[in-house]
Amino acid sequence: MVTTKYFKELLRSGYLAEVVCTKEAFKKSAVWYGEWIVRVVDSDGTFERLVASTRLPGQSEEEIRIRTHKTANGLISFLHAAGFTHPTVPLEKGGRQIMRLPDDAIGVPASDEDGDD
């Protein structure tokens, strides 16, 4: 697993983000609900890590959890904070979307914004 900060650093060095829908999305009022996780991968498939929730001081490795997003809005906010200007959200369980940062973001230092849900 990687932290949000390391995720952003990897993206800016050319790695890709993969969004995975782990629970079928549904619309209630004007909000899409579901469950999504984000992974960082390389183009040849030899490196893949899940993005972890932020670890609090004093937590052990076993207490680190996979970061999940329960709304499409939360996921889009997280991806936007990572530098994506056109995030794509799969809505069906098992759906996946791989995204690359725009060329002008590669090599640019990541911001400290977290993009929490």
PDB file of C-alpha atoms in Angstrom:
ATOM      1  CA  MET A   1       0.000   0.000   0.000  1.00  0.00           C
ATOM      2  CA  VAL A   2       1.034   3.599  -0.519  1.00  0.00           C
ATOM      3  CA  THR A   3       0.085   6.797   1.278  1.00  0.00           C
ATOM      4  CA  THR A   4      -1.825   9.548  -0.481  1.00  0.00           C
ATOM      5  CA  LYS A   5       1.316  11.689  -0.591  1.00  0.00           C
ATOM      6  CA  TYR A   6       3.409   8.900  -2.151  1.00  0.00           C
ATOM      7  CA  PHE A   7       0.535   8.158  -4.584  1.00  0.00           C
ATOM      8  CA  LYS A   8       0.705  11.753  -5.842  1.00  0.00           C
ATOM      9  CA  GLU A   9       4.495  11.555  -6.162  1.00  0.00           C
ATOM     10  CA  LEU A  10       4.266   8.332  -8.179  1.00  0.00           C
ATOM     11  CA  LEU A  11       1.647   9.855 -10.494  1.00  0.00           C
ATOM     12  CA  ARG A  12       3.915  12.828 -11.178  1.00  0.00           C
ATOM     13  CA  SER A  13       6.762  10.475 -12.058  1.00  0.00           C
ATOM     14  CA  GLY A  14       4.644   8.788 -14.743  1.00  0.00           C
ATOM     15  CA  TYR A  15       2.706   6.056 -12.939  1.00  0.00           C
ATOM     16  CA  LEU A  16      -0.996   5.532 -13.652  1.00  0.00           C
ATOM     17  CA  ALA A  17      -4.053   5.524 -11.383  1.00  0.00           C
ATOM     18  CA  GLU A  18      -6.576   2.715 -11.616  1.00  0.00           C
ATOM     19  CA  VAL A  19     -10.036   3.282 -10.146  1.00  0.00           C
ATOM     20  CA  VAL A  20     -11.911   0.078  -9.273  1.00  0.00           C
ATOM     21  CA  CYS A  21     -15.631  -0.036  -8.470  1.00  0.00           C
ATOM     22  CA  THR A  22     -16.037  -2.584  -5.668  1.00  0.00           C
ATOM     23  CA  LYS A  23     -19.760  -2.058  -4.992  1.00  0.00           C
ATOM     24  CA  GLU A  24     -22.439  -1.354  -7.599  1.00  0.00           C
ATOM     25  CA  ALA A  25     -23.134   2.385  -7.782  1.00  0.00           C
ATOM     26  CA  PHE A  26     -26.632   3.804  -7.408  1.00  0.00           C
ATOM     27  CA  LYS A  27     -28.098   7.280  -7.591  1.00  0.00           C
ATOM     28  CA  LYS A  28     -30.087   8.710  -4.690  1.00  0.00           C
ATOM     29  CA  SER A  29     -31.365  12.240  -5.214  1.00  0.00           C
ATOM     30  CA  ALA A  30     -28.493  13.877  -7.078  1.00  0.00           C
ATOM     31  CA  VAL A  31     -25.661  11.826  -5.506  1.00  0.00           C
ATOM     32  CA  TRP A  32     -24.029   8.630  -6.753  1.00  0.00           C
ATOM     33  CA  TYR A  33     -23.189   6.149  -3.995  1.00  0.00           C
ATOM     34  CA  GLY A  34     -21.090   3.004  -4.251  1.00  0.00           C
ATOM     35  CA  GLU A  35     -17.599   2.001  -3.254  1.00  0.00           C
ATOM     36  CA  TRP A  36     -14.364   2.669  -5.081  1.00  0.00           C
ATOM     37  CA  ILE A  37     -10.707   1.996  -4.398  1.00  0.00           C
ATOM     38  CA  VAL A  38      -7.719   3.512  -6.165  1.00  0.00           C
ATOM     39  CA  ARG A  39      -4.496   1.761  -7.084  1.00  0.00           C
ATOM     40  CA  VAL A  40      -1.272   3.093  -8.527  1.00  0.00           C
ATOM     41  CA  VAL A  41       0.110   0.969 -11.384  1.00  0.00           C
ATOM     42  CA  ASP A  42       2.860   1.163 -13.959  1.00  0.00           C
ATOM     43  CA  SER A  43       2.271   0.776 -17.674  1.00  0.00           C
ATOM     44  CA  ASP A  44       3.761  -2.725 -17.933  1.00  0.00           C
ATOM     45  CA  GLY A  45       1.853  -4.147 -14.946  1.00  0.00           C
ATOM     46  CA  THR A  46       4.866  -4.977 -12.782  1.00  0.00           C
ATOM     47  CA  PHE A  47       4.014  -2.485 -10.014  1.00  0.00           C
ATOM     48  CA  GLU A  48       0.606  -2.134  -8.405  1.00  0.00           C
ATOM     49  CA  ARG A  49      -0.220  -0.796  -4.955  1.00  0.00           C
ATOM     50  CA  LEU A  50      -3.452   0.197  -3.242  1.00  0.00           C
ATOM     51  CA  VAL A  51      -3.818   3.694  -1.817  1.00  0.00           C
ATOM     52  CA  ALA A  52      -4.081   3.507   1.972  1.00  0.00           C
ATOM     53  CA  SER A  53      -5.958   5.758   4.319  1.00  0.00           C
ATOM     54  CA  THR A  54      -3.693   8.144   6.183  1.00  0.00           C
ATOM     55  CA  ARG A  55      -1.906   6.437   9.044  1.00  0.00           C
ATOM     56  CA  LEU A  56      -2.180   8.117  12.410  1.00  0.00           C
ATOM     57  CA  PRO A  57       0.830   8.282  14.723  1.00  0.00           C
ATOM     58  CA  GLY A  58       1.099   5.144  16.836  1.00  0.00           C
ATOM     59  CA  GLN A  59      -0.782   2.897  14.414  1.00  0.00           C
ATOM     60  CA  SER A  60       0.851  -0.354  13.418  1.00  0.00           C
ATOM     61  CA  GLU A  61       1.046  -1.690   9.852  1.00  0.00           C
ATOM     62  CA  GLU A  62      -1.914  -4.008  10.581  1.00  0.00           C
ATOM     63  CA  GLU A  63      -4.127  -1.020  11.372  1.00  0.00           C
ATOM     64  CA  ILE A  64      -3.596   0.670   8.003  1.00  0.00           C
ATOM     65  CA  ARG A  65      -6.716   0.286   5.861  1.00  0.00           C
ATOM     66  CA  ILE A  66      -7.376   0.526   2.172  1.00  0.00           C
ATOM     67  CA  ARG A  67      -8.741   3.949   1.336  1.00  0.00           C
ATOM     68  CA  THR A  68     -12.297   3.631   0.050  1.00  0.00           C
ATOM     69  CA  HIS A  69     -14.579   6.269  -1.407  1.00  0.00           C
ATOM     70  CA  LYS A  70     -18.329   5.934  -0.762  1.00  0.00           C
ATOM     71  CA  THR A  71     -19.557   8.650  -3.152  1.00  0.00           C
ATOM     72  CA  ALA A  72     -18.584   9.547  -6.683  1.00  0.00           C
ATOM     73  CA  ASN A  73     -18.196  13.146  -5.484  1.00  0.00           C
ATOM     74  CA  GLY A  74     -15.647  12.090  -2.849  1.00  0.00           C
ATOM     75  CA  LEU A  75     -13.747  10.028  -5.408  1.00  0.00           C
ATOM     76  CA  ILE A  76     -13.720  12.860  -7.946  1.00  0.00           C
ATOM     77  CA  SER A  77     -12.495  15.295  -5.264  1.00  0.00           C
ATOM     78  CA  PHE A  78      -9.679  12.900  -4.336  1.00  0.00           C
ATOM     79  CA  LEU A  79      -8.658  12.421  -7.980  1.00  0.00           C
ATOM     80  CA  HIS A  80      -8.839  16.157  -8.694  1.00  0.00           C
ATOM     81  CA  ALA A  81      -6.574  16.875  -5.705  1.00  0.00           C
ATOM     82  CA  ALA A  82      -4.132  14.344  -7.178  1.00  0.00           C
ATOM     83  CA  GLY A  83      -4.025  16.324 -10.432  1.00  0.00           C
ATOM     84  CA  PHE A  84      -6.651  14.727 -12.683  1.00  0.00           C
ATOM     85  CA  THR A  85      -8.674  17.262 -14.640  1.00  0.00           C
ATOM     86  CA  HIS A  86     -10.987  14.707 -16.326  1.00  0.00           C
ATOM     87  CA  PRO A  87     -11.518  11.831 -13.864  1.00  0.00           C
ATOM     88  CA  THR A  88     -13.625   8.900 -15.034  1.00  0.00           C
ATOM     89  CA  VAL A  89     -15.730   6.903 -12.554  1.00  0.00           C
ATOM     90  CA  PRO A  90     -16.801   3.320 -13.312  1.00  0.00           C
ATOM     91  CA  LEU A  91     -20.332   2.690 -11.971  1.00  0.00           C
ATOM     92  CA  GLU A  92     -20.640  -1.111 -12.262  1.00  0.00           C
ATOM     93  CA  LYS A  93     -19.120  -3.498  -9.728  1.00  0.00           C
ATOM     94  CA  GLY A  94     -15.838  -4.772 -11.130  1.00  0.00           C
ATOM     95  CA  GLY A  95     -15.529  -1.824 -13.493  1.00  0.00           C
ATOM     96  CA  ARG A  96     -12.050  -0.343 -13.844  1.00  0.00           C
ATOM     97  CA  GLN A  97     -10.644   2.830 -15.308  1.00  0.00           C
ATOM     98  CA  ILE A  98      -6.953   3.591 -15.793  1.00  0.00           C
ATOM     99  CA  MET A  99      -5.951   7.254 -15.969  1.00  0.00           C
ATOM    100  CA  ARG A 100      -2.737   9.149 -16.559  1.00  0.00           C
ATOM    101  CA  LEU A 101      -2.060  12.688 -15.409  1.00  0.00           C
ATOM    102  CA  PRO A 102      -1.951  15.322 -18.147  1.00  0.00           C
ATOM    103  CA  ASP A 103       1.537  15.713 -19.654  1.00  0.00           C
ATOM    104  CA  ASP A 104       1.932  19.178 -18.117  1.00  0.00           C
ATOM    105  CA  ALA A 105       1.516  17.674 -14.599  1.00  0.00           C
ATOM    106  CA  ILE A 106       4.264  15.058 -14.992  1.00  0.00           C
ATOM    107  CA  GLY A 107       7.351  16.192 -13.104  1.00  0.00           C
ATOM    108  CA  VAL A 108       5.486  18.933 -11.206  1.00  0.00           C
ATOM    109  CA  PRO A 109       5.669  18.597  -7.388  1.00  0.00           C
ATOM    110  CA  ALA A 110       2.442  17.388  -5.747  1.00  0.00           C
ATOM    111  CA  SER A 111       0.375  19.752  -3.610  1.00  0.00           C
ATOM    112  CA  ASP A 112      -0.278  19.019   0.060  1.00  0.00           C
ATOM    113  CA  GLU A 113      -4.069  18.982  -0.377  1.00  0.00           C
ATOM    114  CA  ASP A 114      -5.424  15.613   0.688  1.00  0.00           C
ATOM    115  CA  GLY A 115      -8.739  15.493  -1.167  1.00  0.00           C
ATOM    116  CA  ASP A 116     -10.535  13.635   1.602  1.00  0.00           C
ATOM    117  CA  ASP A 117     -14.109  12.489   1.118  1.00  0.00           C
TER     118      ASP A 117
END
